[in-house]
JSON list of C-alpha atoms in Angstrom, two decimals:
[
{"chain": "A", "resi": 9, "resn": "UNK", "atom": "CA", "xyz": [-146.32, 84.40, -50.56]},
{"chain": "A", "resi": 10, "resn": "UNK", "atom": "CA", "xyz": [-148.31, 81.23, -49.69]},
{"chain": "A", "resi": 11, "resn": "UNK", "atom": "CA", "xyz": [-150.59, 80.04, -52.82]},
{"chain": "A", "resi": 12, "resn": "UNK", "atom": "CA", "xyz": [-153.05, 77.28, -52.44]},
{"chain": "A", "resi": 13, "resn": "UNK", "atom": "CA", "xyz": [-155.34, 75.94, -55.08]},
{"chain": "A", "resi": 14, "resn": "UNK", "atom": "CA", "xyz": [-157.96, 74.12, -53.99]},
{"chain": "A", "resi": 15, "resn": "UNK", "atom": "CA", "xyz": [-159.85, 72.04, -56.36]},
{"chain": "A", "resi": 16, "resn": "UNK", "atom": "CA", "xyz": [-162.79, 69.88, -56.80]},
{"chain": "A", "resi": 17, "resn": "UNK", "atom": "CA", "xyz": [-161.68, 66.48, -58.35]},
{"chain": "A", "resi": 18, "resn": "UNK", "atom": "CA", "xyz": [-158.42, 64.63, -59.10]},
{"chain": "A", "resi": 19, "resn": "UNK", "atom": "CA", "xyz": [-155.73, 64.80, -62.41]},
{"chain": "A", "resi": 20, "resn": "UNK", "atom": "CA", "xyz": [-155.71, 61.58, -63.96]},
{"chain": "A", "resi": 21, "resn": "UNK", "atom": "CA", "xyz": [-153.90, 62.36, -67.09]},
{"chain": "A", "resi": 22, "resn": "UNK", "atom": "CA", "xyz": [-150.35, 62.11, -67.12]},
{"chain": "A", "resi": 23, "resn": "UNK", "atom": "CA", "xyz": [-149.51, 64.81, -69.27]},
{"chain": "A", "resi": 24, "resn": "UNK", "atom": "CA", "xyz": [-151.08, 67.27, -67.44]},
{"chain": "A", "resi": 25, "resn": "UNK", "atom": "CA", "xyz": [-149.63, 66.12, -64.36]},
{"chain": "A", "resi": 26, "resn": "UNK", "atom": "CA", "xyz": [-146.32, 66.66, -65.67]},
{"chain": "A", "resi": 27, "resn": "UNK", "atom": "CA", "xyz": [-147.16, 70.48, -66.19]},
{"chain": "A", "resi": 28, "resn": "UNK", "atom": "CA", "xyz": [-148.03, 70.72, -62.60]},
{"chain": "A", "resi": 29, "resn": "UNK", "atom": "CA", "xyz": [-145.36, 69.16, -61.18]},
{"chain": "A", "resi": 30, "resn": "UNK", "atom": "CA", "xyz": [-142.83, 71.20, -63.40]},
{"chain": "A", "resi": 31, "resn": "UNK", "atom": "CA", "xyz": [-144.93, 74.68, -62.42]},
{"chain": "A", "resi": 32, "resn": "UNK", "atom": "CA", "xyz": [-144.86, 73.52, -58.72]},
{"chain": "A", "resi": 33, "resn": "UNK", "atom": "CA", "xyz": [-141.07, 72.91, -59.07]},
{"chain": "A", "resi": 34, "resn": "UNK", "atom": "CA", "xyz": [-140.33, 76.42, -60.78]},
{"chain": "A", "resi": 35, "resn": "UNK", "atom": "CA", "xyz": [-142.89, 78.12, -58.10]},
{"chain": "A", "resi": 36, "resn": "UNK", "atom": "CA", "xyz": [-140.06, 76.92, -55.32]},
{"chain": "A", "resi": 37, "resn": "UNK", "atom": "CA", "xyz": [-138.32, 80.43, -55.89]},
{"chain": "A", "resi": 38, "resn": "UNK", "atom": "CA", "xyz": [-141.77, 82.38, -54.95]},
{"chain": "A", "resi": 39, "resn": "UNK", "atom": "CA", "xyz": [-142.84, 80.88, -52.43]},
{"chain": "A", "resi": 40, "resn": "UNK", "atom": "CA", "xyz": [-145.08, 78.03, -51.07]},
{"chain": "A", "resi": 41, "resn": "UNK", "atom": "CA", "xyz": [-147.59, 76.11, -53.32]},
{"chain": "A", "resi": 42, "resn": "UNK", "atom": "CA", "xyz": [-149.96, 74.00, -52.33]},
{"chain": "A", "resi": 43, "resn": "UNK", "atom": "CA", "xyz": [-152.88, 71.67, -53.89]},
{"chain": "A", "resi": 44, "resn": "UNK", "atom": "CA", "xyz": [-155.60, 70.22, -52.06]},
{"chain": "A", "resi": 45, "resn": "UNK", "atom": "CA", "xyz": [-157.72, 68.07, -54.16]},
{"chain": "A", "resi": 46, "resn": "UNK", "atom": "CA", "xyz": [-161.27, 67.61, -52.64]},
{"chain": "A", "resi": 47, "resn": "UNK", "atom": "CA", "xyz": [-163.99, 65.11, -53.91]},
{"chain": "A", "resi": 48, "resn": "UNK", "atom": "CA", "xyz": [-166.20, 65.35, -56.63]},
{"chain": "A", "resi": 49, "resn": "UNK", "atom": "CA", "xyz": [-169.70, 64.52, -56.46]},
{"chain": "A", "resi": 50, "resn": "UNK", "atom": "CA", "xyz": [-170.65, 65.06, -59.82]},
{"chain": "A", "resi": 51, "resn": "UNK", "atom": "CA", "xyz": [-173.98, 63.22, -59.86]},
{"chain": "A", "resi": 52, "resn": "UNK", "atom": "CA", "xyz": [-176.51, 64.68, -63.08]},
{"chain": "A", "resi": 53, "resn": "UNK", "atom": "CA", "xyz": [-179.81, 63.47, -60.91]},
{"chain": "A", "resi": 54, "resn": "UNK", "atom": "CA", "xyz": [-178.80, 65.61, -58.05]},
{"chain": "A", "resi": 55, "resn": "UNK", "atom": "CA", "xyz": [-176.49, 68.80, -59.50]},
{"chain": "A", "resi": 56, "resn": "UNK", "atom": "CA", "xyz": [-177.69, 71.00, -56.57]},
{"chain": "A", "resi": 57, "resn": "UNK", "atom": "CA", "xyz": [-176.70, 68.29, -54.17]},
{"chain": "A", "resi": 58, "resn": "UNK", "atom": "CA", "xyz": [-173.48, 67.80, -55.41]},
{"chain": "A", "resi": 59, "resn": "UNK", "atom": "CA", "xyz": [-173.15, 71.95, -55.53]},
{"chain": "A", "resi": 60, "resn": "UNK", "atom": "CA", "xyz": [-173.74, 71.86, -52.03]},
{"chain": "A", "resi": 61, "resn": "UNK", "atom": "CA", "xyz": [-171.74, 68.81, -50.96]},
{"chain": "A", "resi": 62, "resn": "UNK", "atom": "CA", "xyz": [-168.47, 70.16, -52.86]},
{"chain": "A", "resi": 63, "resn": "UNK", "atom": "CA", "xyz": [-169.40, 73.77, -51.38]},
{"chain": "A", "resi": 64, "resn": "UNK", "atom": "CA", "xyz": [-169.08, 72.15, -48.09]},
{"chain": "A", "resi": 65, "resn": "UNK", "atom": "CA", "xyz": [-165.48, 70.84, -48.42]},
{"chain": "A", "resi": 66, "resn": "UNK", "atom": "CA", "xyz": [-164.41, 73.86, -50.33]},
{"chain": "A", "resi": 67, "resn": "UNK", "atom": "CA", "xyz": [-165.34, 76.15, -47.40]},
{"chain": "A", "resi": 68, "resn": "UNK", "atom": "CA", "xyz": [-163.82, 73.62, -44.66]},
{"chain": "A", "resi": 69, "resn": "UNK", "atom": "CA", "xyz": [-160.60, 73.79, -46.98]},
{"chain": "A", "resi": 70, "resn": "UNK", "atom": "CA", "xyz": [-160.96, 77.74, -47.02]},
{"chain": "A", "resi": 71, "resn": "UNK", "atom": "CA", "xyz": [-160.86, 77.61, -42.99]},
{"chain": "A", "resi": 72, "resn": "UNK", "atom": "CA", "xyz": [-157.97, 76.08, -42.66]},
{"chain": "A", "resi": 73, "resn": "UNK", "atom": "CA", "xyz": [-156.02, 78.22, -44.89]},
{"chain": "A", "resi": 74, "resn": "UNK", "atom": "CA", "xyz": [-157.23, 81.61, -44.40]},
{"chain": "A", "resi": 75, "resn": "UNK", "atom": "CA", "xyz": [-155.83, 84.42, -47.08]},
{"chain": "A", "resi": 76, "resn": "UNK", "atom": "CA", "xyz": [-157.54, 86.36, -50.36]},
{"chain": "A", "resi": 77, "resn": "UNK", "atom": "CA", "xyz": [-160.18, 84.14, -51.84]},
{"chain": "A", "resi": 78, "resn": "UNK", "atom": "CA", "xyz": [-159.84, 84.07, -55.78]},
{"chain": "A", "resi": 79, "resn": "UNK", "atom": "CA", "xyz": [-163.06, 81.97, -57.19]},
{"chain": "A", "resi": 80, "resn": "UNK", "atom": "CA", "xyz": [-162.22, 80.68, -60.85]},
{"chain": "A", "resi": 81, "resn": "UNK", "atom": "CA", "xyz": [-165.46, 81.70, -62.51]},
{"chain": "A", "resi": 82, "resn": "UNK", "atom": "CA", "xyz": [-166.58, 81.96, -65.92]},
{"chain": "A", "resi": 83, "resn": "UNK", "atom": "CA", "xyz": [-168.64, 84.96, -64.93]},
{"chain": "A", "resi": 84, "resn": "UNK", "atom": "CA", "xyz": [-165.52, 86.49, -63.46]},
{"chain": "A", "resi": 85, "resn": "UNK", "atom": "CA", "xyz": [-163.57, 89.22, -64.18]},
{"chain": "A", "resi": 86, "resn": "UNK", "atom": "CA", "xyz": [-161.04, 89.64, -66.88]},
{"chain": "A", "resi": 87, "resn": "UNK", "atom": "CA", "xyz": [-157.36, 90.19, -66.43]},
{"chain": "A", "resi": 88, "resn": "UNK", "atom": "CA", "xyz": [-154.20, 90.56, -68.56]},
{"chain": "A", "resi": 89, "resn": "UNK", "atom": "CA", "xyz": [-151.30, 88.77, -67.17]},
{"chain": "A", "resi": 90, "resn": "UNK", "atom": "CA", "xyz": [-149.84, 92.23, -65.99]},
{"chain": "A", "resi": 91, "resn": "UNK", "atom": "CA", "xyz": [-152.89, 92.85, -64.61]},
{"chain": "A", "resi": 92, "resn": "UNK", "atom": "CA", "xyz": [-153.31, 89.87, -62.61]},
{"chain": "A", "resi": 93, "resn": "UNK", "atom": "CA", "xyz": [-149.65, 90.27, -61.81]},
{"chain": "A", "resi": 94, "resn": "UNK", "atom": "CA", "xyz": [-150.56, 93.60, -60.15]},
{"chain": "A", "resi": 95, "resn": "UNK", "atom": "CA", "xyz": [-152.96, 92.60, -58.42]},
{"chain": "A", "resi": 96, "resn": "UNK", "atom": "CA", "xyz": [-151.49, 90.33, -57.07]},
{"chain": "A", "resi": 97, "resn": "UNK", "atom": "CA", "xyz": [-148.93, 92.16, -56.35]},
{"chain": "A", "resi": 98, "resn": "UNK", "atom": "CA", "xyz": [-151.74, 94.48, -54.23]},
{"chain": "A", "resi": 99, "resn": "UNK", "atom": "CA", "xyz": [-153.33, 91.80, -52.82]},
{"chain": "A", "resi": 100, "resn": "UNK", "atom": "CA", "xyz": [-149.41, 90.98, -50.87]},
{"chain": "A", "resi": 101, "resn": "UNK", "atom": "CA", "xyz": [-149.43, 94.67, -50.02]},
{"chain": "A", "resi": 102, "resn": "UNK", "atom": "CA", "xyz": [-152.96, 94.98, -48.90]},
{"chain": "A", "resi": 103, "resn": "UNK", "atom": "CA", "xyz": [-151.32, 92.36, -45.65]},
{"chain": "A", "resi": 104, "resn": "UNK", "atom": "CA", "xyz": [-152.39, 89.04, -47.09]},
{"chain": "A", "resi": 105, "resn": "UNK", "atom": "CA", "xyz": [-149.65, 86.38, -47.22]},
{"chain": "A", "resi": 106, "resn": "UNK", "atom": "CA", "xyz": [-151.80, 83.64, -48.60]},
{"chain": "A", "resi": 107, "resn": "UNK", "atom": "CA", "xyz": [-153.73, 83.38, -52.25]},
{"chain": "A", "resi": 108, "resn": "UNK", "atom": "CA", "xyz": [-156.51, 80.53, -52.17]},
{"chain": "A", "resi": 109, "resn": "UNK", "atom": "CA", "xyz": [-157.64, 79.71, -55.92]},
{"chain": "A", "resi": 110, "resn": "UNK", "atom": "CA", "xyz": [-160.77, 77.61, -56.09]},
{"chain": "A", "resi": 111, "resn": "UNK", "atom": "CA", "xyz": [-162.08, 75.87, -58.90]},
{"chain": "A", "resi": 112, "resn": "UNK", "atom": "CA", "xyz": [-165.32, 74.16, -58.20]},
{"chain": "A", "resi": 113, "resn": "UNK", "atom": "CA", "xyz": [-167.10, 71.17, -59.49]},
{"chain": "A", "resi": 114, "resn": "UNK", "atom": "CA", "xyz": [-168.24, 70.53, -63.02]},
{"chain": "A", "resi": 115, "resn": "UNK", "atom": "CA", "xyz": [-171.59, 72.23, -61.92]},
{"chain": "A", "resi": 116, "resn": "UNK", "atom": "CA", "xyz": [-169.82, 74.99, -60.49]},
{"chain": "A", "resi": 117, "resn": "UNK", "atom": "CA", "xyz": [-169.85, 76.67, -56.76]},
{"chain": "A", "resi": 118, "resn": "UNK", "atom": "CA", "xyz": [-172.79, 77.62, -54.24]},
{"chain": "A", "resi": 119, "resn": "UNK", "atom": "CA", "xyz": [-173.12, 81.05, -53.80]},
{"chain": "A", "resi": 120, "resn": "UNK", "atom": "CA", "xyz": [-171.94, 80.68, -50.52]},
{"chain": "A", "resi": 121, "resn": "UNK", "atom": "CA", "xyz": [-168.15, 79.75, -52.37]},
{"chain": "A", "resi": 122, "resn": "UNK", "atom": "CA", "xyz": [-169.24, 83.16, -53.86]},
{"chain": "A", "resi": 123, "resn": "UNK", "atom": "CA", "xyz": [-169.30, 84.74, -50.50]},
{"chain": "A", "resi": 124, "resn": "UNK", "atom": "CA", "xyz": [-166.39, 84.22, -49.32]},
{"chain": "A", "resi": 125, "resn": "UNK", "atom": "CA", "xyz": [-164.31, 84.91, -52.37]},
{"chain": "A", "resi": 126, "resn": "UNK", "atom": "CA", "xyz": [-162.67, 88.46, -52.59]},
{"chain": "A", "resi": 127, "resn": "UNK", "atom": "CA", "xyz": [-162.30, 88.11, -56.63]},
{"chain": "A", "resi": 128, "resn": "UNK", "atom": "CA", "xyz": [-164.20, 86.56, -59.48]},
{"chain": "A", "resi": 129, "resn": "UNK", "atom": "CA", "xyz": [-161.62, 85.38, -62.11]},
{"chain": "A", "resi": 130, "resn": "UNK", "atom": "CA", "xyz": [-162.42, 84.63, -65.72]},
{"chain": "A", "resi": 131, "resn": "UNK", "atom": "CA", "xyz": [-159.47, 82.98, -67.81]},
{"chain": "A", "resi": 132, "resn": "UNK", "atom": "CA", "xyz": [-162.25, 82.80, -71.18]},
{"chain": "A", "resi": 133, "resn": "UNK", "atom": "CA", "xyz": [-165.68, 82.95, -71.75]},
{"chain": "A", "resi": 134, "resn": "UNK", "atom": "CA", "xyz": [-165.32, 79.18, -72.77]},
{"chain": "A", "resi": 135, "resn": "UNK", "atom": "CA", "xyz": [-165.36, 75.93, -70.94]},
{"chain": "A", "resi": 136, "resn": "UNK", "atom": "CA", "xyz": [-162.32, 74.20, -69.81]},
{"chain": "A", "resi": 137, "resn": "UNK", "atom": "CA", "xyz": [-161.96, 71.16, -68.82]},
{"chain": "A", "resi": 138, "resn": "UNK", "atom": "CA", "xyz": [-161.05, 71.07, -64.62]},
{"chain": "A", "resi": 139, "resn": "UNK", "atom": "CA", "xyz": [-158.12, 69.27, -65.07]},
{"chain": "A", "resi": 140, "resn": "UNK", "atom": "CA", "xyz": [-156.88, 71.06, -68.06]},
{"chain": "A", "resi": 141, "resn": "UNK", "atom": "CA", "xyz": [-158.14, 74.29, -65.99]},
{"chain": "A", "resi": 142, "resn": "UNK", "atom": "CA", "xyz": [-155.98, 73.31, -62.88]},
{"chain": "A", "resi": 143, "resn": "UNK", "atom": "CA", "xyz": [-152.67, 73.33, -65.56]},
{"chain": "A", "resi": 144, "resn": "UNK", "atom": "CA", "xyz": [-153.03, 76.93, -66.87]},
{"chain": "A", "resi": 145, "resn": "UNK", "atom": "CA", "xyz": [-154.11, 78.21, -63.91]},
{"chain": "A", "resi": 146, "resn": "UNK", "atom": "CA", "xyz": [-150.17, 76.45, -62.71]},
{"chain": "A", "resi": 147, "resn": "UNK", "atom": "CA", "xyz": [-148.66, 78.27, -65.77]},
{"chain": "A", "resi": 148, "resn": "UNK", "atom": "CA", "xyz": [-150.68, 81.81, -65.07]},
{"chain": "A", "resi": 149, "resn": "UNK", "atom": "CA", "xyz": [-149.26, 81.79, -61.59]},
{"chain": "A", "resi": 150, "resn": "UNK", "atom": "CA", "xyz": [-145.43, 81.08, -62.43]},
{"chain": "A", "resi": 151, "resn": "UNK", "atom": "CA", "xyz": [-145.83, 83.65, -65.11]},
{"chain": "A", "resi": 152, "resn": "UNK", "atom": "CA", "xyz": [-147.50, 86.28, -62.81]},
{"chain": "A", "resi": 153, "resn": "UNK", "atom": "CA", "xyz": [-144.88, 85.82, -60.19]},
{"chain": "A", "resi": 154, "resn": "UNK", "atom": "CA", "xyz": [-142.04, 86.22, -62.64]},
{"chain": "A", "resi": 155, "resn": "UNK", "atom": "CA", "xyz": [-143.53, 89.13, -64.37]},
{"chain": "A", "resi": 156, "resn": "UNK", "atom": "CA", "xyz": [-143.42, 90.32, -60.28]},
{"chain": "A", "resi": 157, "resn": "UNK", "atom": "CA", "xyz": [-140.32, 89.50, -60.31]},
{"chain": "A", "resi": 158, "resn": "UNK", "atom": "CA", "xyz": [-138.54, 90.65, -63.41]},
{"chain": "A", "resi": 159, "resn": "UNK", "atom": "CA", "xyz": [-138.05, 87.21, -64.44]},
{"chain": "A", "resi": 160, "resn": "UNK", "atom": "CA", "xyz": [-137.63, 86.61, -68.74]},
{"chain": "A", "resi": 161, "resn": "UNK", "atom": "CA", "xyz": [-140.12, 83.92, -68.76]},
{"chain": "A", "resi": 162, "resn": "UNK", "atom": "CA", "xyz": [-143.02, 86.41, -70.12]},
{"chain": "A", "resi": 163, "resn": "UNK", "atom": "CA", "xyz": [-142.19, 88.15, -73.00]}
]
């Protein structure tokens, strides 16, 4: 299986780069991972411009890798770890050989991200920080793939 996160803005903390590079090293036995770190507009005079500049190179990222969309969204659905496994799980079985995950901006995504996204997923009701966001997303996706594969790591 192919997973690609695609993300609005760049890590700048250490620590949490650390996490990501040890998830991306474990995710070796899975399959291919892949980040691609788009800009971030972020500007507070002009949120809906920034919405729709971000939307722009989300979507041209989503060409290029074609697969299940999965739109990190606070608004999203609910899952336990076995049930994200699962679905997963489905989602390989259902043909498709390549996850995207998106996370959008700090304003969030255009509804047309929305479009093109087969799944809304909700990790909380409550704000995370992108970069923090990127780094459990990275540990949710080892341990859904290990659950998949009858690995210890989730107990």
């Amino acid at each position: 299986m192919n997973v690609n996160i695609i993300c609005v803005g760049k890590i700048k903390e250490k620590y949490i780069n650390d996490g990501i590079a040890e998830f991306s090293k474990r995710m070796q036995a899975f399959g291919k991972l892949s980040v691609t770190e788009l800009k971030e507009f972020g500007n507070d005079f002009e949120r809906e411009l920034s919405i729709k500049k971000e939307a722009e190179n989300i979507l041209a990222a989503l060409e290029k890798k074609k697969g299940f969309n999965i739109l990190l969204d606070i608004g999203g659905k609910n899952f336990s770890s076995e049930e994200m496994a699962q679905k997963i799980e489905d989602i390989g079985i259902k043909g498709f050989s390549t996850i995207n995950f998106i996370i959008g901006g700090s304003y969030g995504v255009s509804d047309d991200v929305r479009k093109v996204s087969n799944l809304s997923l909700s990790f909380s009701k409550m704000t995370f920080p992108h970069q923090l966001m990127r780094l459990i997303l990275m540990e949710q996706i080892y341990r859904w793939f290990s659950i998949i594969n009858n690995i210890k790591y989730h107990k």
